[in-house]
Amino acid sequence: MNNLIFWFGVSTGISLVATVQYLVSLREQHQQPTTISTSYKNVPEKSQKQSNEKNLSAVATRPSSPIRGTLLASLDQQLTVTSSKLQKIVLHMVSEFKKGLQNDNEQLAMIPSYVVNRPTGKETGVYLALDLGGTNFRVCRVNLEGYGNIRMNHAKYTISEELKTGTGAQMFDFIADCVAAFCRDNNIPTDNHISLGFTFSFPVLQTAINKGTLTHWSKGFTCSGVVGVDVVDLLQLAFDKKGLKINIKALVNDTVGTLVTHAYTDPQTYIGVILGTGTNAAYVEKSHNIPKWNRDDGEVIINTEWGAYNEPSILPLTTWDRNIDRHTSNPKQQIFEKLISGLYLGEIVRNILVDLIKAGELFSGNGSPALNIPYQFDTAYMSRIERDHSLSLSDTRQLLEDVLNVPNTSYDDRRIVKHVCELVGTRAARLSAAGIAALVTKINRLDACTVAIDGSVYEHYPHFGNRMRDALQEILGITAQNIVMEQARDGSGQGAALIAALA
Ligand code: BGC
C-alpha cells in the first residue's frame, strides 16, 4: 500500500518530500511509536534454570505490558520521538549546518579540518598516532604499507578522574610520559623527528592542519589552562620537556579520522560518525559552500560538532535530561550529545528509575544506595538488560540485585527496567539517525552514500543499528536504502597517521 502511494506520488510528479511526508503522516495515524521486535540470540546466562524456576509464578501472571502507574504510563509518550518530530529535527539541523558554514560562533561550529585530500592508498611510512578523547588514551605505531595496507600496534592507558579534572599541564605531561614509554618498549627512536598525528576528540577550532584551540571541554574533561589555547603547542611543550623529538604533523578529530580511514577502502564514504562516550560527525563539503572559509575550489572535511546541537523547541527534552544537564561540568552545552552518547544514557535511565521508585511504581518503592549515586548505572548495563531475552529476565535480576543491591525485584519490576532502557536507547538511536539524515540531505547524496560509524554505543549496544535504520527509513522513505551505514574501526589511530601522511 505504502509503495503504491509512493510510486503514485513519483509518477504523478508530486514531490518526493511531499510523498515521504504523506507516508510518514499515514504511518503516524496507524502506528504506535516504533517498538523493535528483532530477535537476538540469548546470551548465556548463569543459573538461568534456577531463576526460571523461582519465577514460574511471575511468568504465569505476566502482564501484557509493564505499564501500571501514572508516571509509568507517561514514559512512552515522554521518550518516544515520532516520525514527524524526526522530520522537524532533520530540517532544522540542515539549516543549522548552513548557518555554521556561513559564520563563526554559531550553535554548530562546522569546523574546516584542513583535510583537503583523501588518501589514495599509496601513502607509506611509519607514524605515531595519539588518541585522546574517550575513556582511554592510546599511543599507536602505524605502518602505512601502501596498496591500502595498514599495520598497527598500540598501547592503552587509563585516564583517571583526577587527570580528567586536573590541570592541562598534568594531562599533557602524562601523554608525553606514555609516548616515551611506548617508544622505549617498541624501539622507536625519539631523537629523529618521527611524524605524529594527534587525534584530540574535543571541540577544537582548527587554524591549520596541525594547529587548533580548544573552544570548550566535553565528556567530563575539565583540565584547566587548555580552553582557548593551541593544544598542539601544549603537546609540543610536554615533548620538549622530556627531550622527545617528535614532529606533530596533524591535529585530528576522531570523526575526521574515521571518515578518512573508511574512505581509504570505500571511496563512497562521505560521512564519519562517532557514537561512543560522546557523539559527533564529519563530512565532505565543497569549499565554495563554506563562506566563512574563503576558498573557492576543492573540498574539505568539516567537523560538525553536532553534539552541540540544541534547539529546545525541537529536541524532545524531558525533565530528566534537563536535570542531568544541570549537574554536568558543561551545563547548557552538548545537549544533543547528552541525549545520545554512552556517557549519559545510563544516567538518564538511572534518573527515571529513581523517580519511579519515589513514586512507588517500581521495586515497591525500595531502591538501593547504589542506584542513588550519579553515573552508577553504566550504559553497559543497559546493553546487558536489552540483551536479556530470558523468560524471567534472570540476567537483569542478577544485575539489579547483585550488582546494584536492589533488595528484591519482581518480574514486573524487571520488565519495567527493561522497558525504560528500550525507550532511552531507542530515542538515542532515532536522534542519531536524524543527524545522519540531515547530513545526507545537506550534501545531497541521497542516491549513494556510505556512512562510517565508530564508537562503543554503535558497536556494542544491542539493536542500536537496526533502530537507526528504521528511523532513517521513516525519515527518508525508500531513499534510505541508498544510505549504507558501516561499522568503522580505529579511525582515531589509523586516521591520524593517514592525515599526518597527507599533511
Ligand atoms: C566532542 C567531539 C568528538 C565527540 C566524539 C564530543 O564530545 O566534542 O569533538 O568528536 O565527542 O568523540
XYZ file of C-alpha atoms and ligand atoms in Angstrom:
515
model
C 0.000 0.000 0.000
C 2.722 2.469 1.019
C 4.773 1.516 -2.031
C 1.782 2.141 -4.273
C 1.250 5.586 -2.806
C 4.943 6.298 -3.160
C 5.018 5.332 -6.847
C 1.741 7.208 -7.399
C 3.443 10.285 -5.944
C 6.536 9.823 -8.063
C 4.705 9.073 -11.321
C 2.239 11.938 -10.908
C 5.063 14.373 -10.251
C 4.145 15.017 -6.611
C 7.457 15.872 -4.988
C 9.428 13.184 -3.210
C 9.414 15.158 0.031
C 5.627 15.595 -0.094
C 5.181 11.890 -0.781
C 7.503 10.925 2.049
C 5.770 13.331 4.413
C 2.395 11.884 3.443
C 3.676 8.372 4.114
C 5.000 9.470 7.472
C 1.690 11.050 8.444
C -0.111 7.867 7.371
C 2.219 5.792 9.486
C 1.673 8.027 12.468
C -2.074 7.725 12.172
C -1.968 3.975 12.012
C 1.056 3.032 14.048
C 2.138 3.154 17.609
C 5.592 4.658 18.114
C 8.213 2.213 16.877
C 8.984 -0.735 19.057
C 11.636 -3.063 17.766
C 10.893 -6.737 17.708
C 14.073 -8.015 16.080
C 15.052 -11.205 17.810
C 18.574 -11.636 19.047
C 20.346 -14.687 20.331
C 20.136 -15.130 24.072
C 23.380 -14.559 25.861
C 24.495 -17.454 28.046
C 23.073 -16.904 31.470
C 24.316 -18.074 34.799
C 21.839 -20.028 36.852
C 19.088 -19.346 34.381
C 17.368 -22.623 35.169
C 17.266 -21.808 38.831
C 15.971 -18.278 38.211
C 13.361 -19.565 35.804
C 12.070 -21.955 38.422
C 11.929 -19.237 41.034
C 9.938 -17.086 38.671
C 7.400 -19.513 37.325
C 4.570 -17.902 39.208
C 5.598 -14.438 37.997
C 5.743 -15.705 34.424
C 2.292 -17.206 34.735
C 0.791 -13.864 35.718
C 2.922 -11.828 33.311
C 1.117 -8.653 32.280
C 0.931 -7.861 28.599
C 2.578 -4.515 29.275
C 4.705 -3.348 32.203
C 2.786 -0.086 32.367
C 0.769 0.381 35.551
C 1.247 3.672 37.488
C 0.838 7.264 36.393
C 4.498 8.057 35.841
C 4.990 4.752 34.071
C 2.033 5.427 31.850
C 3.594 8.686 30.712
C 7.019 7.273 29.832
C 6.273 6.139 26.284
C 4.857 9.488 25.396
C 7.727 11.409 27.014
C 10.515 9.384 25.492
C 9.252 8.495 22.029
C 10.454 10.578 19.110
C 7.780 10.327 16.438
C 8.496 10.329 12.728
C 7.205 13.865 12.284
C 9.413 15.040 15.146
C 12.377 13.421 13.422
C 11.493 15.209 10.193
C 11.423 18.532 12.013
C 14.796 17.866 13.617
C 16.286 16.980 10.224
C 15.037 20.159 8.569
C 16.215 22.307 11.437
C 19.634 20.633 11.638
C 20.177 21.224 7.919
C 19.551 24.933 8.430
C 21.923 24.967 11.431
C 24.631 23.238 9.357
C 24.292 26.004 6.772
C 24.451 28.749 9.399
C 27.593 27.218 10.881
C 29.268 27.174 7.465
C 28.347 30.804 6.997
C 29.650 32.354 10.236
C 31.810 31.660 13.266
C 30.166 31.411 16.705
C 27.024 29.657 15.528
C 25.461 26.814 17.505
C 27.102 24.228 15.231
C 30.768 25.076 14.849
C 31.154 23.361 11.412
C 34.938 23.417 11.639
C 37.047 23.064 8.492
C 39.539 20.316 9.368
C 42.126 21.426 6.809
C 41.988 17.887 5.459
C 41.549 18.698 1.794
C 42.675 15.438 0.245
C 41.511 11.972 0.832
C 44.093 9.173 0.864
C 44.854 7.304 -2.341
C 46.037 4.085 -0.708
C 49.576 4.786 -1.889
C 50.689 6.555 1.307
C 53.619 4.841 3.029
C 55.778 5.273 6.121
C 55.824 4.721 9.880
C 53.887 7.194 12.026
C 52.983 7.660 15.642
C 49.332 8.360 16.412
C 47.827 9.536 19.704
C 44.178 9.119 20.541
C 42.723 11.199 23.375
C 39.023 11.749 23.847
C 37.247 8.792 25.366
C 37.691 6.517 28.303
C 41.272 5.568 27.408
C 44.282 7.240 25.914
C 46.157 5.302 23.236
C 49.560 5.547 21.665
C 49.835 3.768 18.298
C 52.557 2.934 15.839
C 51.016 2.876 12.390
C 52.820 1.422 9.411
C 51.296 2.566 6.124
C 52.494 -0.055 3.699
C 50.927 1.314 0.527
C 48.408 -0.634 -1.593
C 45.774 0.262 1.032
C 47.523 -1.856 3.696
C 47.962 -0.631 7.241
C 49.661 -2.418 10.132
C 49.331 -1.085 13.618
C 50.164 -1.818 17.225
C 49.134 0.246 20.212
C 49.132 0.581 23.982
C 46.179 1.777 26.049
C 46.433 3.903 29.172
C 43.590 4.714 31.535
C 42.743 8.355 32.071
C 41.911 8.713 35.751
C 39.202 11.086 37.026
C 41.994 13.134 38.661
C 43.695 13.610 35.310
C 40.431 14.494 33.578
C 39.717 17.206 36.086
C 43.285 18.315 36.930
C 45.481 20.814 35.112
C 46.257 20.811 31.419
C 49.980 20.577 32.197
C 49.402 17.355 34.167
C 47.398 15.895 31.293
C 49.978 16.743 28.626
C 52.870 15.558 30.813
C 51.035 12.267 31.267
C 50.625 11.991 27.485
C 54.335 12.663 26.930
C 55.248 10.048 29.568
C 53.065 7.452 27.830
C 54.633 8.274 24.446
C 58.142 7.972 25.902
C 57.290 4.589 27.460
C 55.666 3.312 24.267
C 58.617 4.362 22.103
C 61.042 2.734 24.549
C 59.070 -0.511 24.595
C 58.775 -0.594 20.806
C 62.312 0.566 19.932
C 61.061 3.691 18.208
C 63.791 6.361 18.147
C 62.688 9.647 19.702
C 65.679 11.694 18.519
C 64.762 11.551 14.861
C 61.660 13.706 14.434
C 59.272 10.866 13.726
C 55.929 12.200 12.411
C 52.874 12.079 14.626
C 49.124 12.528 14.138
C 47.236 13.692 17.238
C 43.594 12.677 17.500
C 42.145 15.047 20.080
C 38.400 14.453 20.146
C 37.082 17.677 21.589
C 35.729 20.849 20.015
C 38.838 22.462 18.550
C 38.811 25.439 16.198
C 41.486 24.487 13.711
C 43.632 27.161 12.153
C 45.908 24.790 10.237
C 46.250 21.041 9.774
C 48.413 20.951 12.915
C 47.059 23.897 14.890
C 43.872 24.468 16.803
C 42.460 25.919 20.009
C 40.054 24.143 22.318
C 36.730 26.006 22.497
C 35.320 24.031 25.445
C 35.757 20.655 27.061
C 33.164 17.894 26.778
C 32.618 14.333 28.084
C 33.503 15.187 31.684
C 37.004 16.576 30.979
C 37.712 19.921 32.640
C 41.558 20.255 32.658
C 42.427 23.829 33.462
C 44.512 26.108 31.248
C 43.590 24.449 27.962
C 40.440 26.235 26.731
C 41.456 28.956 24.277
C 44.970 27.538 23.900
C 46.541 25.715 20.949
C 46.626 22.071 22.029
C 49.490 21.238 19.661
C 51.620 23.856 21.433
C 50.788 22.226 24.767
C 51.741 18.789 23.457
C 54.946 20.116 21.881
C 55.899 21.760 25.167
C 55.377 18.479 27.034
C 57.503 16.618 24.434
C 60.247 19.259 24.639
C 60.377 18.985 28.437
C 61.077 15.258 28.065
C 63.524 15.712 25.187
C 61.266 13.836 22.747
C 61.985 14.952 19.187
C 58.653 14.312 17.560
C 57.096 16.184 14.683
C 53.386 16.842 15.262
C 52.119 16.880 11.697
C 48.355 16.735 12.171
C 45.667 17.545 14.710
C 42.629 15.406 14.029
C 39.100 14.959 15.333
C 38.049 11.293 15.711
C 35.149 11.762 13.258
C 37.542 13.079 10.617
C 39.913 10.162 11.206
C 37.016 7.733 10.928
C 35.874 9.231 7.634
C 39.357 9.298 6.131
C 40.199 5.755 7.192
C 36.973 4.346 5.787
C 37.328 6.326 2.566
C 40.738 4.657 2.170
C 38.906 1.467 1.228
C 35.421 2.772 0.267
C 35.513 5.975 -1.794
C 31.723 6.402 -1.404
C 32.341 7.344 2.253
C 31.300 10.955 2.701
C 30.325 10.910 6.380
C 32.105 9.717 9.534
C 30.179 9.421 12.796
C 31.172 8.633 16.379
C 28.544 7.130 18.676
C 30.544 6.364 21.790
C 31.301 8.166 25.042
C 30.470 11.307 23.065
C 28.943 11.861 19.661
C 29.862 13.874 16.591
C 30.024 13.687 12.798
C 32.259 14.880 9.987
C 31.525 15.030 6.268
C 32.984 16.114 2.962
C 31.936 19.622 1.907
C 32.631 21.653 -1.208
C 34.788 24.669 -0.347
C 32.506 27.069 -2.202
C 29.719 26.138 0.246
C 31.737 27.457 3.193
C 31.502 31.260 3.058
C 33.421 31.669 6.341
C 36.413 29.754 4.929
C 37.070 31.874 1.870
C 38.281 29.195 -0.514
C 36.606 28.545 -3.787
C 37.912 25.294 -5.088
C 38.101 21.711 -3.966
C 36.597 20.132 -0.888
C 37.400 19.872 2.768
C 36.251 17.638 5.595
C 34.055 19.527 8.042
C 33.925 18.590 11.710
C 30.297 19.488 12.506
C 30.497 19.159 16.320
C 26.843 18.125 16.127
C 26.897 17.156 19.809
C 26.350 20.865 20.479
C 23.038 20.896 18.616
C 20.462 22.349 20.962
C 17.099 23.611 19.894
C 14.845 23.431 22.971
C 11.703 23.964 20.924
C 12.510 20.965 18.723
C 14.582 18.490 20.723
C 12.435 16.169 22.848
C 13.980 17.118 26.191
C 12.439 15.709 29.365
C 12.811 16.922 32.936
C 15.357 14.105 33.431
C 17.507 15.402 30.567
C 17.377 18.934 31.928
C 18.218 17.775 35.404
C 21.211 15.740 34.226
C 22.453 18.642 32.124
C 22.279 20.992 35.112
C 24.607 18.741 37.083
C 27.246 18.229 34.403
C 30.552 20.095 34.172
C 29.264 21.766 30.987
C 25.617 22.759 31.582
C 23.657 24.000 28.548
C 26.368 22.656 26.249
C 26.453 19.468 24.159
C 22.724 18.847 24.559
C 22.355 16.550 21.521
C 25.329 14.585 22.859
C 23.645 14.272 26.251
C 20.624 12.595 24.623
C 22.643 10.160 22.549
C 26.030 9.210 23.867
C 27.307 6.493 26.138
C 28.415 8.804 28.909
C 24.802 9.838 29.573
C 22.389 7.069 28.533
C 22.779 5.042 31.720
C 22.429 8.172 33.821
C 19.151 9.044 32.087
C 17.839 5.571 32.866
C 19.013 5.840 36.468
C 17.199 9.162 36.931
C 13.979 7.687 35.574
C 14.274 4.596 37.783
C 14.857 6.739 40.870
C 11.696 8.732 40.107
C 9.693 5.574 39.532
C 10.875 4.248 42.885
C 9.961 7.533 44.587
C 6.507 7.334 43.023
C 6.161 3.810 44.416
C 5.826 2.419 40.893
C 8.987 0.293 40.933
C 10.574 -2.180 43.384
C 7.614 -1.486 45.718
C 9.194 1.893 46.374
C 12.502 0.442 47.673
C 15.641 1.441 45.805
C 19.253 0.961 46.844
C 22.092 3.301 47.848
C 23.959 2.350 44.647
C 21.049 3.434 42.480
C 21.124 6.819 44.156
C 24.713 7.530 43.117
C 25.006 9.592 39.920
C 26.506 7.725 36.964
C 26.441 4.449 38.889
C 24.101 2.902 36.307
C 26.505 2.339 33.444
C 25.333 2.420 29.824
C 26.869 -1.071 29.534
C 24.147 -2.224 31.986
C 21.520 -1.060 29.520
C 23.162 -3.188 26.827
C 23.155 -6.149 29.161
C 19.490 -5.677 30.061
C 18.431 -5.180 26.461
C 20.302 -8.353 25.566
C 18.471 -10.312 28.254
C 15.837 -12.346 26.425
C 15.453 -14.967 29.121
C 11.971 -15.925 30.199
C 12.331 -14.452 33.666
C 14.861 -11.743 32.829
C 17.364 -13.535 35.024
C 20.429 -11.559 33.969
C 18.549 -8.332 34.662
C 17.716 -9.710 38.083
C 21.361 -10.508 38.742
C 22.413 -7.029 37.713
C 19.767 -5.273 39.775
C 20.026 -7.456 42.865
C 23.695 -8.499 42.944
C 25.419 -5.527 41.364
C 23.110 -2.651 42.285
C 21.864 -4.235 45.535
C 18.165 -3.656 44.951
C 16.637 -5.848 47.711
C 14.048 -7.757 45.733
C 12.837 -7.474 42.194
C 9.663 -8.921 40.758
C 9.320 -9.975 37.158
C 7.162 -6.882 36.569
C 9.903 -4.668 38.008
C 12.448 -6.147 35.646
C 10.134 -5.675 32.688
C 9.748 -2.044 33.613
C 13.504 -1.543 33.893
C 13.982 -3.207 30.519
C 11.269 -1.043 29.005
C 12.927 2.135 30.299
C 16.229 1.012 28.733
C 14.450 0.313 25.436
C 12.843 3.742 25.425
C 16.054 5.636 26.219
C 18.170 3.505 23.839
C 15.647 3.818 21.018
C 15.375 7.566 21.438
C 19.177 7.848 21.167
C 19.280 5.708 18.039
C 16.485 7.658 16.357
C 18.103 11.008 17.119
C 21.419 9.724 15.740
C 19.609 8.702 12.562
C 18.090 12.176 12.308
C 21.596 13.660 12.404
C 22.734 11.338 9.621
C 19.630 12.056 7.523
C 20.302 15.773 7.935
C 23.898 15.418 6.740
C 22.998 13.241 3.768
C 20.327 15.780 2.837
C 22.773 18.661 3.262
C 25.288 17.159 0.843
C 22.560 15.874 -1.436
C 23.861 12.332 -1.510
C 20.503 10.623 -1.271
C 21.448 8.484 -4.252
C 24.517 6.791 -2.708
C 26.475 7.415 0.442
C 28.457 5.325 2.887
C 28.392 6.473 6.496
C 31.309 5.134 8.543
C 30.308 4.776 12.195
C 32.572 4.005 15.129
C 32.135 4.105 18.903
C 31.113 1.812 21.719
C 27.391 2.611 21.588
C 27.068 1.760 17.907
C 29.305 -1.264 18.242
C 28.022 -2.823 21.441
C 24.526 -1.565 22.234
C 22.068 -4.213 21.028
C 19.599 -3.163 18.316
C 21.134 0.316 18.022
C 21.984 -0.002 14.329
C 18.604 -1.556 13.486
C 16.762 1.191 15.298
C 18.762 3.792 13.419
C 17.954 2.096 10.138
C 14.226 2.015 10.952
C 14.280 5.715 11.768
C 16.239 6.521 8.620
C 13.587 4.717 6.619
C 10.814 6.675 8.324
C 12.606 9.914 7.521
C 13.838 9.240 4.011
C 11.403 6.578 2.820
C 12.684 4.319 0.063
C 15.779 6.505 -0.424
C 17.143 5.250 2.898
C 18.188 2.117 1.018
C 20.904 4.141 -0.684
C 22.498 5.059 2.627
C 24.920 2.399 3.783
C 25.823 2.567 7.462
C 29.014 0.636 8.138
C 30.886 -0.196 11.282
C 34.230 1.585 11.113
C 37.140 0.687 13.333
C 40.072 2.609 14.628
C 39.784 5.783 12.629
C 41.327 7.563 15.586
C 44.610 5.665 15.255
C 44.905 4.907 11.560
C 43.135 8.115 10.525
C 45.580 10.299 12.447
C 48.511 8.559 10.735
C 46.917 8.831 7.292
C 46.210 12.509 7.782
C 49.761 13.045 9.054
C 50.954 11.321 5.864
C 48.718 13.525 3.696
C 49.974 16.622 5.503
C 33.495 16.112 21.058
C 33.805 15.814 19.613
C 34.096 14.331 19.444
C 32.960 13.505 20.027
C 33.195 12.014 19.885
C 32.415 15.178 21.580
O 32.246 15.376 22.946
O 33.065 17.445 21.189
O 34.904 16.570 19.160
O 34.262 14.065 18.083
O 32.795 13.822 21.382
O 34.353 11.616 20.499
